Amino acid sequence: MPVHKWIVRHIYFPCMRNGISKEVAVWISFFVSAVLHEICVAVPCRILKFWAFLGIMLQIPLIILTAYLKSKFRDTMVGNMIFWFFFCIYGQPMCVLLYYHDVMNRIEKAR
């Protein structure tokens, strides 16, 4: 929640106040969040692979897909199921494994 509140306060609302459309403000907010998340992972791992960046940016199509499926099935559980699948089962574990793989490859090449 602190990251979300910071992004909303310092990125989203200023974009809206400057006349940027809601969709573009959301895209800019996700982009800034993705860059910051990538930096937070890249610096300690000493590797820049953009997996965290992609993980954040791919949430935008998921939002669109979720809205479509919620309207098609008229069920709020659809959004919840999509969130838990992509965030907890597929998304974060896959991102962690990709960074682990890349770090281990870097270590192996250094030997």
Backbone as a chain_set.jsonl record, in Angstrom:
{"seq": "MPVHKWIVRHIYFPCMRNGISKEVAVWISFFVSAVLHEICVAVPCRILKFWAFLGIMLQIPLIILTAYLKSKFRDTMVGNMIFWFFFCIYGQPMCVLLYYHDVMNRIEKAR", "coords": {"N": [[0.798, -1.209, 0.0], [2.004, 1.302, 0.669], [3.595, 1.935, -1.576], [1.683, 2.071, -3.586], [0.103, 4.222, -2.649], [2.027, 6.269, -2.76], [2.597, 6.386, -5.518], [0.057, 7.108, -6.514], [-0.302, 9.608, -5.248], [1.97, 11.121, -6.095], [2.351, 10.712, -8.808], [0.006, 9.855, -10.342], [-2.202, 11.65, -9.562], [-0.971, 14.253, -10.027], [-0.644, 14.031, -12.827], [-3.322, 13.907, -13.65], [-4.199, 16.429, -12.77], [-2.8, 18.019, -14.535], [-4.18, 17.763, -16.866], [-3.99, 15.382, -18.263], [-5.3, 12.45, -19.72], [-7.271, 9.905, -18.029], [-6.607, 7.26, -18.698], [-4.021, 7.502, -19.83], [-2.692, 8.597, -17.644], [-2.843, 6.45, -15.866], [-1.283, 4.609, -17.286], [1.218, 5.933, -17.282], [1.668, 5.947, -14.519], [1.88, 3.187, -13.983], [4.146, 2.678, -15.523], [6.173, 4.217, -14.243], [6.122, 2.956, -11.756], [6.908, 0.388, -12.563], [9.531, 0.85, -13.479], [10.751, 1.695, -11.07], [10.389, -0.621, -9.492], [11.936, -2.417, -10.958], [14.473, -1.302, -10.604], [14.726, -1.658, -7.854], [15.044, -4.402, -7.72], [17.127, -4.926, -9.509], [19.431, -3.599, -8.538], [20.295, -4.861, -5.994], [20.667, -7.456, -6.995], [22.503, -7.011, -8.905], [22.033, -7.062, -11.653], [20.427, -6.395, -14.682], [17.598, -7.164, -16.069], [14.941, -6.739, -16.687], [12.711, -8.24, -15.869], [11.053, -7.722, -13.643], [10.076, -5.257, -14.451], [8.592, -6.0, -16.756], [6.73, -7.661, -15.486], [5.213, -5.817, -14.0], [4.258, -4.084, -16.027], [2.746, -5.825, -17.592], [0.47, -6.038, -16.171], [-1.369, -4.193, -17.026], [-2.685, -5.131, -19.479], [-3.917, -7.267, -18.159], [-5.726, -5.999, -16.467], [-7.517, -4.967, -18.322], [-8.415, -7.385, -19.495], [-9.592, -8.578, -17.239], [-11.685, -6.769, -16.698], [-13.208, -7.148, -19.009], [-13.91, -9.9, -18.784], [-15.321, -9.837, -16.365], [-17.555, -8.335, -17.116], [-18.608, -9.983, -19.069], [-19.2, -12.453, -17.768], [-20.546, -11.54, -15.596], [-19.712, -11.676, -12.916], [-18.083, -11.201, -9.885], [-16.116, -12.767, -8.854], [-14.414, -13.566, -10.855], [-12.452, -11.602, -11.347], [-11.076, -11.754, -8.915], [-10.096, -14.388, -9.022], [-8.41, -14.237, -11.278], [-6.542, -12.362, -10.342], [-5.331, -13.782, -8.117], [-4.286, -15.989, -9.426], [-2.424, -14.938, -11.367], [-0.857, -13.173, -9.801], [0.009, -14.509, -7.435], [0.392, -17.257, -7.974], [1.445, -17.614, -10.562], [2.778, -15.187, -11.472], [4.638, -13.636, -9.522], [6.239, -15.83, -8.455], [7.343, -16.798, -10.867], [8.811, -14.589, -11.739], [10.709, -14.34, -9.677], [12.053, -16.787, -9.999], [13.123, -16.409, -12.583], [14.929, -14.257, -12.176], [16.606, -15.504, -10.3], [17.659, -17.565, -11.881], [19.059, -16.035, -13.801], [20.945, -14.707, -12.161], [22.366, -16.888, -11.122], [23.436, -17.893, -13.506], [25.141, -15.767, -14.159], [26.953, -15.916, -12.052], [28.036, -18.442, -12.517], [29.28, -18.064, -15.004], [31.269, -16.339, -14.238], [33.098, -17.911, -12.986]], "CA": [[0.0, 0.0, 0.0], [2.777, 2.557, 0.63], [4.004, 2.223, -2.962], [0.473, 2.486, -4.303], [-0.255, 5.581, -2.221], [3.037, 7.202, -3.269], [2.378, 6.529, -6.964], [-1.178, 7.874, -6.714], [-0.104, 10.986, -4.795], [3.036, 11.857, -6.763], [2.354, 10.495, -10.26], [-1.334, 9.816, -10.936], [-2.942, 12.91, -9.363], [-0.382, 15.358, -10.808], [-0.974, 13.844, -14.25], [-4.724, 14.282, -13.827], [-4.284, 17.889, -12.616], [-2.22, 18.644, -15.724], [-5.045, 17.541, -18.016], [-3.721, 14.105, -18.941], [-6.456, 11.555, -19.59], [-7.161, 8.887, -16.986], [-5.911, 6.086, -19.239], [-2.6, 7.826, -19.959], [-2.176, 8.753, -16.278], [-2.663, 5.092, -15.338], [-0.133, 4.033, -17.978], [2.413, 6.591, -16.748], [1.842, 5.46, -13.146], [2.395, 1.824, -14.067], [5.493, 2.752, -16.07], [7.068, 4.677, -13.17], [6.175, 1.864, -10.783], [7.694, -0.701, -13.139], [10.944, 1.26, -13.464], [11.22, 1.676, -9.684], [10.475, -2.014, -9.06], [13.097, -3.014, -11.62], [15.671, -0.796, -9.917], [14.776, -2.307, -6.532], [15.518, -5.776, -7.887], [18.379, -4.941, -10.269], [20.576, -3.133, -7.764], [20.865, -5.903, -5.127], [21.072, -8.623, -7.791], [23.534, -6.545, -9.845], [21.669, -7.555, -12.975], [19.297, -5.653, -15.24], [16.964, -8.06, -17.036], [13.599, -6.219, -16.953], [11.615, -9.163, -15.529], [10.124, -7.001, -12.766], [9.443, -4.25, -15.302], [7.563, -6.676, -17.542], [5.68, -8.124, -14.584], [4.334, -4.689, -13.671], [3.608, -3.559, -17.237], [1.761, -6.791, -18.089], [-0.762, -5.919, -15.399], [-2.323, -3.355, -17.762], [-3.598, -5.996, -20.231], [-4.718, -8.077, -17.235], [-6.839, -5.156, -16.011], [-8.48, -4.936, -19.435], [-8.994, -8.731, -19.582], [-10.461, -8.774, -16.075], [-12.906, -5.977, -16.896], [-13.995, -7.822, -20.05], [-14.48, -11.143, -18.257], [-16.328, -9.504, -15.358], [-18.782, -7.918, -17.793], [-19.154, -11.118, -19.81], [-19.75, -13.462, -16.87], [-21.279, -10.831, -14.535], [-19.303, -12.305, -11.666], [-16.93, -10.518, -9.319], [-15.098, -13.769, -8.524], [-13.491, -13.695, -11.983], [-11.328, -10.716, -11.079], [-10.341, -12.304, -7.796], [-9.384, -15.578, -9.489], [-7.322, -13.795, -12.152], [-5.518, -11.766, -9.486], [-4.589, -14.777, -7.349], [-3.516, -16.842, -10.337], [-1.276, -14.252, -11.958], [-0.011, -12.511, -8.811], [0.595, -15.401, -6.436], [0.732, -18.587, -8.463], [2.267, -17.554, -11.761], [3.55, -13.963, -11.672], [5.792, -13.411, -8.66], [7.187, -16.952, -8.442], [8.061, -16.86, -12.138], [9.766, -13.485, -11.74], [11.79, -14.712, -8.759], [12.827, -17.85, -10.639], [13.879, -15.851, -13.706], [16.074, -13.536, -11.62], [17.513, -16.502, -9.72], [18.324, -18.207, -13.019], [20.009, -15.087, -14.384], [22.034, -14.477, -11.202], [23.182, -18.105, -11.084], [24.198, -17.929, -14.759], [26.21, -14.785, -14.054], [27.949, -16.457, -11.126], [28.676, -19.566, -13.199], [30.162, -17.53, -16.046], [32.402, -15.671, -13.594], [34.062, -18.931, -12.517]], "C": [[0.844, 1.278, 0.0], [3.212, 2.933, -0.787], [2.807, 2.728, -3.756], [0.103, 3.926, -3.942], [0.733, 6.617, -2.745], [2.834, 7.456, -4.762], [1.131, 7.374, -7.236], [-0.954, 9.346, -6.38], [0.873, 11.756, -5.678], [3.075, 11.683, -8.288], [0.951, 10.657, -10.844], [-2.069, 11.151, -10.801], [-2.297, 14.097, -10.069], [-0.646, 15.24, -12.309], [-2.405, 14.3, -14.522], [-4.895, 15.8, -13.721], [-3.739, 18.625, -13.835], [-2.986, 18.322, -16.999], [-4.782, 16.274, -18.801], [-4.916, 13.183, -18.698], [-6.19, 10.477, -18.543], [-6.356, 7.688, -17.465], [-4.406, 6.329, -19.349], [-1.969, 7.996, -18.584], [-1.94, 7.39, -15.629], [-1.433, 4.458, -15.975], [1.171, 4.623, -17.453], [2.703, 6.092, -15.331], [2.407, 4.046, -13.132], [3.837, 1.823, -14.561], [6.497, 3.17, -14.993], [7.222, 3.583, -12.118], [7.048, 0.724, -11.291], [9.183, -0.374, -13.134], [11.496, 1.189, -12.043], [11.343, 0.245, -9.147], [11.697, -2.696, -9.687], [14.392, -2.567, -10.952], [15.834, -1.478, -8.562], [15.262, -3.747, -6.61], [16.9, -5.791, -8.535], [19.589, -4.55, -9.43], [21.119, -4.228, -6.836], [21.343, -7.134, -5.901], [22.226, -8.301, -8.731], [23.296, -7.081, -11.25], [20.415, -6.809, -13.445], [18.681, -6.498, -16.356], [15.532, -7.681, -17.386], [12.469, -7.211, -16.672], [10.604, -8.473, -14.631], [9.373, -5.943, -13.557], [8.318, -4.879, -16.121], [6.41, -7.159, -16.672], [4.698, -7.023, -14.222], [3.561, -4.236, -14.905], [2.562, -4.525, -17.805], [0.486, -6.804, -17.26], [-1.808, -5.09, -16.148], [-3.23, -4.207, -18.645], [-4.459, -6.883, -19.335], [-5.907, -7.294, -16.69], [-7.924, -5.125, -17.08], [-9.174, -6.287, -19.565], [-9.966, -8.984, -18.436], [-11.772, -8.011, -16.234], [-13.801, -6.627, -17.94], [-14.672, -9.075, -19.499], [-15.535, -10.883, -17.184], [-17.636, -9.086, -16.014], [-19.426, -9.084, -18.535], [-19.843, -12.123, -18.891], [-20.571, -12.86, -15.734], [-20.994, -11.438, -13.161], [-18.052, -11.599, -11.144], [-15.819, -11.492, -8.934], [-14.06, -13.902, -9.634], [-12.255, -12.835, -11.745], [-10.455, -11.234, -9.956], [-9.513, -13.52, -8.217], [-8.208, -15.2, -10.389], [-6.197, -13.195, -11.325], [-4.686, -12.842, -8.8], [-3.772, -15.673, -8.252], [-2.264, -16.126, -10.819], [-0.347, -13.639, -10.926], [0.721, -13.522, -7.935], [1.051, -16.747, -6.969], [1.705, -18.513, -9.631], [3.238, -16.375, -11.758], [4.791, -13.822, -10.823], [6.739, -14.608, -8.602], [7.986, -17.052, -9.746], [9.132, -15.781, -12.205], [10.963, -13.806, -10.848], [12.669, -15.789, -9.389], [13.655, -17.336, -11.808], [15.098, -15.072, -13.212], [17.08, -14.497, -11.011], [18.325, -17.178, -10.819], [19.394, -17.291, -13.607], [21.197, -14.824, -13.462], [22.946, -15.697, -11.153], [24.001, -18.261, -12.371], [25.356, -16.954, -14.727], [27.32, -15.3, -13.156], [28.728, -17.588, -11.803], [29.643, -19.092, -14.266], [31.395, -16.866, -15.464], [33.469, -16.665, -13.128], [35.038, -19.319, -13.572]], "O": [[0.438, 2.263, -0.618], [3.2, 4.108, -1.153], [2.913, 3.697, -4.508], [-0.174, 4.744, -4.819], [0.335, 7.716, -3.131], [2.892, 8.599, -5.217], [1.153, 8.257, -8.094], [-1.365, 10.228, -7.134], [0.634, 12.925, -5.983], [3.765, 12.435, -8.977], [0.728, 11.487, -11.725], [-2.508, 11.723, -11.799], [-3.018, 14.894, -10.67], [-0.849, 16.249, -12.984], [-2.667, 14.993, -15.505], [-5.649, 16.393, -14.492], [-4.173, 19.738, -14.132], [-2.495, 18.581, -18.097], [-5.305, 16.113, -19.903], [-5.47, 13.147, -17.599], [-5.042, 10.177, -18.216], [-5.523, 7.158, -16.73], [-3.608, 5.459, -18.999], [-0.829, 7.583, -18.375], [-0.949, 7.199, -14.924], [-0.627, 3.837, -15.282], [2.127, 3.888, -17.206], [3.858, 5.843, -14.985], [3.312, 3.744, -12.355], [4.66, 1.05, -14.071], [7.549, 2.547, -14.849], [8.329, 3.318, -11.647], [7.838, 0.159, -10.535], [10.006, -1.233, -12.818], [12.595, 0.674, -11.834], [12.294, -0.068, -8.43], [12.4, -3.457, -9.023], [15.304, -3.371, -10.759], [16.945, -1.832, -8.168], [15.838, -4.255, -5.648], [17.755, -6.587, -8.146], [20.667, -5.119, -9.603], [22.317, -4.506, -6.885], [22.315, -7.779, -5.505], [22.852, -9.203, -9.288], [24.226, -7.496, -11.942], [19.467, -6.623, -12.682], [19.206, -6.531, -17.469], [14.96, -8.261, -18.309], [11.367, -7.037, -17.192], [9.4, -8.625, -14.84], [8.173, -5.751, -13.361], [7.212, -4.342, -16.17], [5.248, -7.077, -17.071], [3.493, -7.259, -14.145], [2.35, -4.027, -14.84], [1.597, -4.089, -18.432], [-0.471, -7.499, -17.6], [-3.007, -5.265, -15.928], [-4.448, -4.038, -18.583], [-5.589, -7.218, -19.689], [-6.978, -7.862, -16.474], [-9.11, -5.244, -16.773], [-10.393, -6.339, -19.729], [-11.043, -9.544, -18.644], [-12.844, -8.541, -15.94], [-15.021, -6.657, -17.779], [-15.864, -9.289, -19.719], [-16.524, -11.609, -17.092], [-18.712, -9.438, -15.529], [-20.651, -9.165, -18.621], [-20.94, -12.592, -19.192], [-21.224, -13.59, -14.989], [-21.899, -11.679, -12.363], [-17.079, -11.423, -11.878], [-14.685, -11.068, -8.71], [-12.93, -14.315, -9.369], [-11.13, -13.302, -11.926], [-9.228, -11.161, -10.034], [-8.359, -13.659, -7.811], [-7.129, -15.781, -10.275], [-5.026, -13.481, -11.571], [-3.459, -12.82, -8.891], [-2.67, -16.08, -7.883], [-1.16, -16.655, -10.691], [0.86, -13.588, -11.159], [1.926, -13.398, -7.719], [2.012, -17.318, -6.454], [2.678, -19.265, -9.683], [4.425, -16.567, -12.024], [5.902, -13.882, -11.35], [7.951, -14.416, -8.693], [9.178, -17.358, -9.72], [10.24, -16.035, -12.677], [12.107, -13.564, -11.233], [13.896, -15.71, -9.317], [14.784, -17.786, -12.003], [16.186, -15.212, -13.771], [18.285, -14.322, -11.187], [19.538, -17.341, -10.692], [20.511, -17.732, -13.879], [22.332, -14.728, -13.928], [24.169, -15.556, -11.144], [25.144, -18.716, -12.321], [26.443, -17.269, -15.213], [28.5, -15.138, -13.467], [29.949, -17.67, -11.667], [30.723, -19.665, -14.418], [32.446, -16.826, -16.105], [34.618, -16.284, -12.904], [35.905, -20.159, -13.333]]}, "num_chains": 1, "name": "protein.A"}
